[in-house]
Short mmCIF file of C-alpha atoms in Angstrom, two decimals:
data_model
loop_
_atom_site.label_atom_id
_atom_site.label_comp_id
_atom_site.label_asym_id
_atom_site.label_seq_id
_atom_site.Cartn_x
_atom_site.Cartn_y
_atom_site.Cartn_z
CA UNK A 1 99.29 151.05 130.10
CA UNK A 2 102.86 151.87 131.00
CA UNK A 3 104.34 154.66 128.90
CA UNK A 4 107.73 153.44 127.62
CA UNK A 5 108.73 157.00 126.61
CA UNK A 6 108.41 158.50 130.09
CA UNK A 7 111.52 158.73 132.21
CA UNK A 8 111.43 157.22 135.67
CA UNK A 9 110.68 159.67 138.46
CA UNK A 10 112.62 160.31 141.66
CA UNK A 11 115.73 161.50 139.87
CA UNK A 12 116.47 158.17 138.20
CA UNK A 13 116.74 158.52 134.45
CA UNK A 14 116.55 155.68 131.98
CA UNK A 15 119.40 155.39 129.55
CA UNK A 16 118.74 155.64 125.85
CA UNK A 17 119.71 151.99 125.38
CA UNK A 18 117.33 150.89 128.13
CA UNK A 19 114.46 152.84 126.53
CA UNK A 20 115.27 151.34 123.14
CA UNK A 21 115.38 147.84 124.65
CA UNK A 22 112.04 148.42 126.38
CA UNK A 23 110.46 149.68 123.14
CA UNK A 24 111.82 146.64 121.25
CA UNK A 25 110.31 144.35 123.89
CA UNK A 26 106.92 146.09 123.68
CA UNK A 27 107.00 145.96 119.86
CA UNK A 28 107.92 142.26 119.92
CA UNK A 29 105.12 141.49 122.40
CA UNK A 30 102.58 143.39 120.31
CA UNK A 31 103.74 141.59 117.13
CA UNK A 32 103.21 138.22 118.80
CA UNK A 33 99.78 139.23 120.08
CA UNK A 34 98.88 140.56 116.62
CA UNK A 35 99.72 137.13 115.24
CA UNK A 36 97.58 135.44 117.91
CA UNK A 37 94.71 137.72 116.89
CA UNK A 38 95.19 137.02 113.17
CA UNK A 39 95.10 133.29 113.87
CA UNK A 40 91.93 133.73 115.98
CA UNK A 41 93.61 132.51 119.16
CA UNK A 42 92.45 135.65 120.97
CA UNK A 43 89.45 137.84 120.31
CA UNK A 44 88.35 141.04 122.06
CA UNK A 45 84.75 142.00 122.53
CA UNK A 46 85.61 145.62 123.33
CA UNK A 47 82.05 146.74 124.02
CA UNK A 48 81.52 143.94 126.58
CA UNK A 49 85.11 144.20 127.88
CA UNK A 50 85.61 140.51 127.30
CA UNK A 51 88.69 138.60 126.14
CA UNK A 52 88.13 135.24 124.48
CA UNK A 53 91.13 132.91 124.44
CA UNK A 54 91.21 129.71 122.37
CA UNK A 55 91.97 126.66 124.50
CA UNK A 56 95.33 125.70 122.93
CA UNK A 57 96.82 129.13 123.63
CA UNK A 58 95.20 129.24 127.08
CA UNK A 59 96.70 125.86 127.99
CA UNK A 60 100.18 127.01 126.96
CA UNK A 61 99.91 130.30 128.84
CA UNK A 62 98.32 128.74 131.94
CA UNK A 63 101.00 126.04 131.91
CA UNK A 64 103.63 128.72 132.48
CA UNK A 65 102.15 129.57 135.87
CA UNK A 66 99.85 132.17 137.38
CA UNK A 67 102.35 135.05 137.38
CA UNK A 68 103.26 134.61 133.71
CA UNK A 69 99.59 134.18 132.75
CA UNK A 70 98.79 137.48 134.47
CA UNK A 71 101.72 139.04 132.58
CA UNK A 72 100.24 137.68 129.34
CA UNK A 73 96.85 139.20 130.22
CA UNK A 74 98.49 142.58 130.96
CA UNK A 75 100.28 142.52 127.60
CA UNK A 76 97.08 141.64 125.76
CA UNK A 77 95.26 144.43 127.60
CA UNK A 78 98.05 146.91 126.74
CA UNK A 79 97.90 145.76 123.10
CA UNK A 80 94.15 146.35 122.94
CA UNK A 81 94.47 149.74 124.65
CA UNK A 82 97.23 150.68 122.18
CA UNK A 83 94.80 149.94 119.35
CA UNK A 84 92.07 152.01 121.03
CA UNK A 85 94.49 154.93 121.58
CA UNK A 86 95.58 154.76 117.92
CA UNK A 87 91.93 154.85 116.82
CA UNK A 88 91.32 157.92 119.01
CA UNK A 89 94.37 159.70 117.56
CA UNK A 90 93.33 158.79 114.01
CA UNK A 91 89.86 160.23 114.63
CA UNK A 92 91.36 163.40 116.12
CA UNK A 93 93.82 163.72 113.22
CA UNK A 94 91.01 163.51 110.68
CA UNK A 95 88.94 166.11 112.56
CA UNK A 96 91.88 168.55 112.77
CA UNK A 97 92.86 168.11 109.11
CA UNK A 98 89.30 168.50 107.83
CA UNK A 99 88.73 171.62 109.97
CA UNK A 100 92.00 173.18 108.71
CA UNK A 101 91.15 172.44 105.07
CA UNK A 102 87.65 173.88 105.47
CA UNK A 103 89.00 177.03 107.10
CA UNK A 104 91.54 177.50 104.30
CA UNK A 105 88.83 176.91 101.70
CA UNK A 106 86.62 179.59 103.31
CA UNK A 107 89.50 182.08 103.54
CA UNK A 108 90.57 181.54 99.95
CA UNK A 109 87.06 181.58 98.52
CA UNK A 110 88.10 179.32 95.64
CA UNK A 111 88.65 175.58 95.35
CA UNK A 112 91.91 174.26 96.74
CA UNK A 113 94.20 172.04 94.71
CA UNK A 114 95.05 168.56 95.93
CA UNK A 115 98.58 169.76 96.72
CA UNK A 116 97.15 172.65 98.79
CA UNK A 117 94.90 170.28 100.76
CA UNK A 118 97.82 167.90 101.41
CA UNK A 119 100.07 170.75 102.58
CA UNK A 120 97.34 172.20 104.82
CA UNK A 121 96.62 168.81 106.38
CA UNK A 122 100.28 168.11 107.07
CA UNK A 123 100.69 171.54 108.66
CA UNK A 124 97.56 171.08 110.81
CA UNK A 125 98.82 167.66 111.95
CA UNK A 126 101.96 169.26 113.39
CA UNK A 127 99.78 171.10 115.96
CA UNK A 128 98.07 167.97 117.32
CA UNK A 129 98.22 167.75 121.09
CA UNK A 130 98.45 164.66 123.22
CA UNK A 131 95.11 163.20 124.26
CA UNK A 132 94.93 162.70 128.04
CA UNK A 133 94.20 159.02 128.69
CA UNK A 134 91.50 160.04 131.18
CA UNK A 135 89.50 161.41 128.23
CA UNK A 136 89.36 157.98 126.60
CA UNK A 137 86.48 156.24 128.39
CA UNK A 138 86.73 153.03 126.39
CA UNK A 139 90.24 152.10 127.60
CA UNK A 140 90.22 148.66 129.17
CA UNK A 141 91.32 148.48 132.79
CA UNK A 142 89.48 145.32 133.80
CA UNK A 143 87.81 142.62 131.76
CA UNK A 144 86.19 139.22 131.75
CA UNK A 145 87.95 136.19 130.31
CA UNK A 146 86.38 133.29 128.46
CA UNK A 147 88.40 130.27 127.39
CA UNK A 148 86.72 128.57 124.46
CA UNK A 149 87.25 125.23 122.73
CA UNK A 150 89.39 125.08 119.62
CA UNK A 151 86.44 123.48 117.82
CA UNK A 152 84.20 126.54 118.29
CA UNK A 153 83.16 127.73 114.84
CA UNK A 154 83.23 131.41 115.81
CA UNK A 155 83.90 133.34 118.99
CA UNK A 156 80.23 134.31 119.17
CA UNK A 157 79.13 130.68 118.84
CA UNK A 158 81.10 129.58 121.92
CA UNK A 159 78.37 129.28 124.53
CA UNK A 160 77.70 127.19 127.57
CA UNK A 161 74.73 125.56 125.81
CA UNK A 162 76.85 123.99 123.07
CA UNK A 163 79.69 123.01 125.41
CA UNK A 164 82.26 125.28 123.75
CA UNK A 165 82.90 127.37 126.87
CA UNK A 166 85.61 125.84 129.08
CA UNK A 167 86.53 128.44 131.69
CA UNK A 168 85.52 131.88 132.85
CA UNK A 169 87.38 134.54 134.75
CA UNK A 170 87.81 138.17 135.60
CA UNK A 171 90.95 140.30 135.68
CA UNK A 172 90.92 143.73 137.31
CA UNK A 173 94.54 144.65 136.58
CA UNK A 174 95.62 143.44 140.02
CA UNK A 175 93.84 140.21 140.75
CA UNK A 176 92.95 137.29 138.49
CA UNK A 177 90.02 135.03 139.30
CA UNK A 178 89.44 131.96 137.09
CA UNK A 179 87.25 128.88 137.32
CA UNK A 180 86.30 126.00 135.06
CA UNK A 181 82.88 126.71 133.61
CA UNK A 182 81.49 123.33 134.73
CA UNK A 183 82.51 124.14 138.34
CA UNK A 184 80.62 127.45 138.45
CA UNK A 185 77.82 126.62 136.02
CA UNK A 186 75.18 125.92 138.67
CA UNK A 187 75.83 129.17 140.57
CA UNK A 188 75.79 131.21 137.34
CA UNK A 189 72.55 129.58 136.20
CA UNK A 190 70.89 130.12 139.61
CA UNK A 191 72.03 133.78 139.74
CA UNK A 192 70.60 134.40 136.26
CA UNK A 193 67.36 132.69 137.29
CA UNK A 194 67.00 134.92 140.35
CA UNK A 195 67.53 138.05 138.20
CA UNK A 196 64.63 137.11 135.99
CA UNK A 197 62.17 136.68 138.89
#
């Protein structure tokens, strides 16, 4: 995920207005993707590193061309990684605040008031350090793509058996490979059959 706060290297600095414009663009993109998610047009299976896209949205995005579809996938990946980074920071914040409150409780030897706990937590939060992205193993760098029918009841119910799966693909951050499910069905079925033998 590109860091919009970092200045460009090699002596070129980004103006304040350019940074603000870039942040507005990122925020607008994330707001649109949030709305797609709320309307169940996209769905992430984070554990499986799989993005499910409902067919109406997929048709619109694919209709814009390969380059813009890849740009859409990058934005959706950045949006999901942003959520994962926020979750990691929230977890770290809670750990730091709880540790600081416990330490203060032990030092004082008497119960802390709610105001004391709030003040201690706010103070502890000011010492939070940045988490290196390399330490976040669940960040998504490549993922599989499934395009499912609009009539699929749930994302989990969209399977090849019930005909709700339209297309499959893989995106590694550089290269996008997509195929209609019916076109690759026989090779996928035969590869699964050979694994079971």
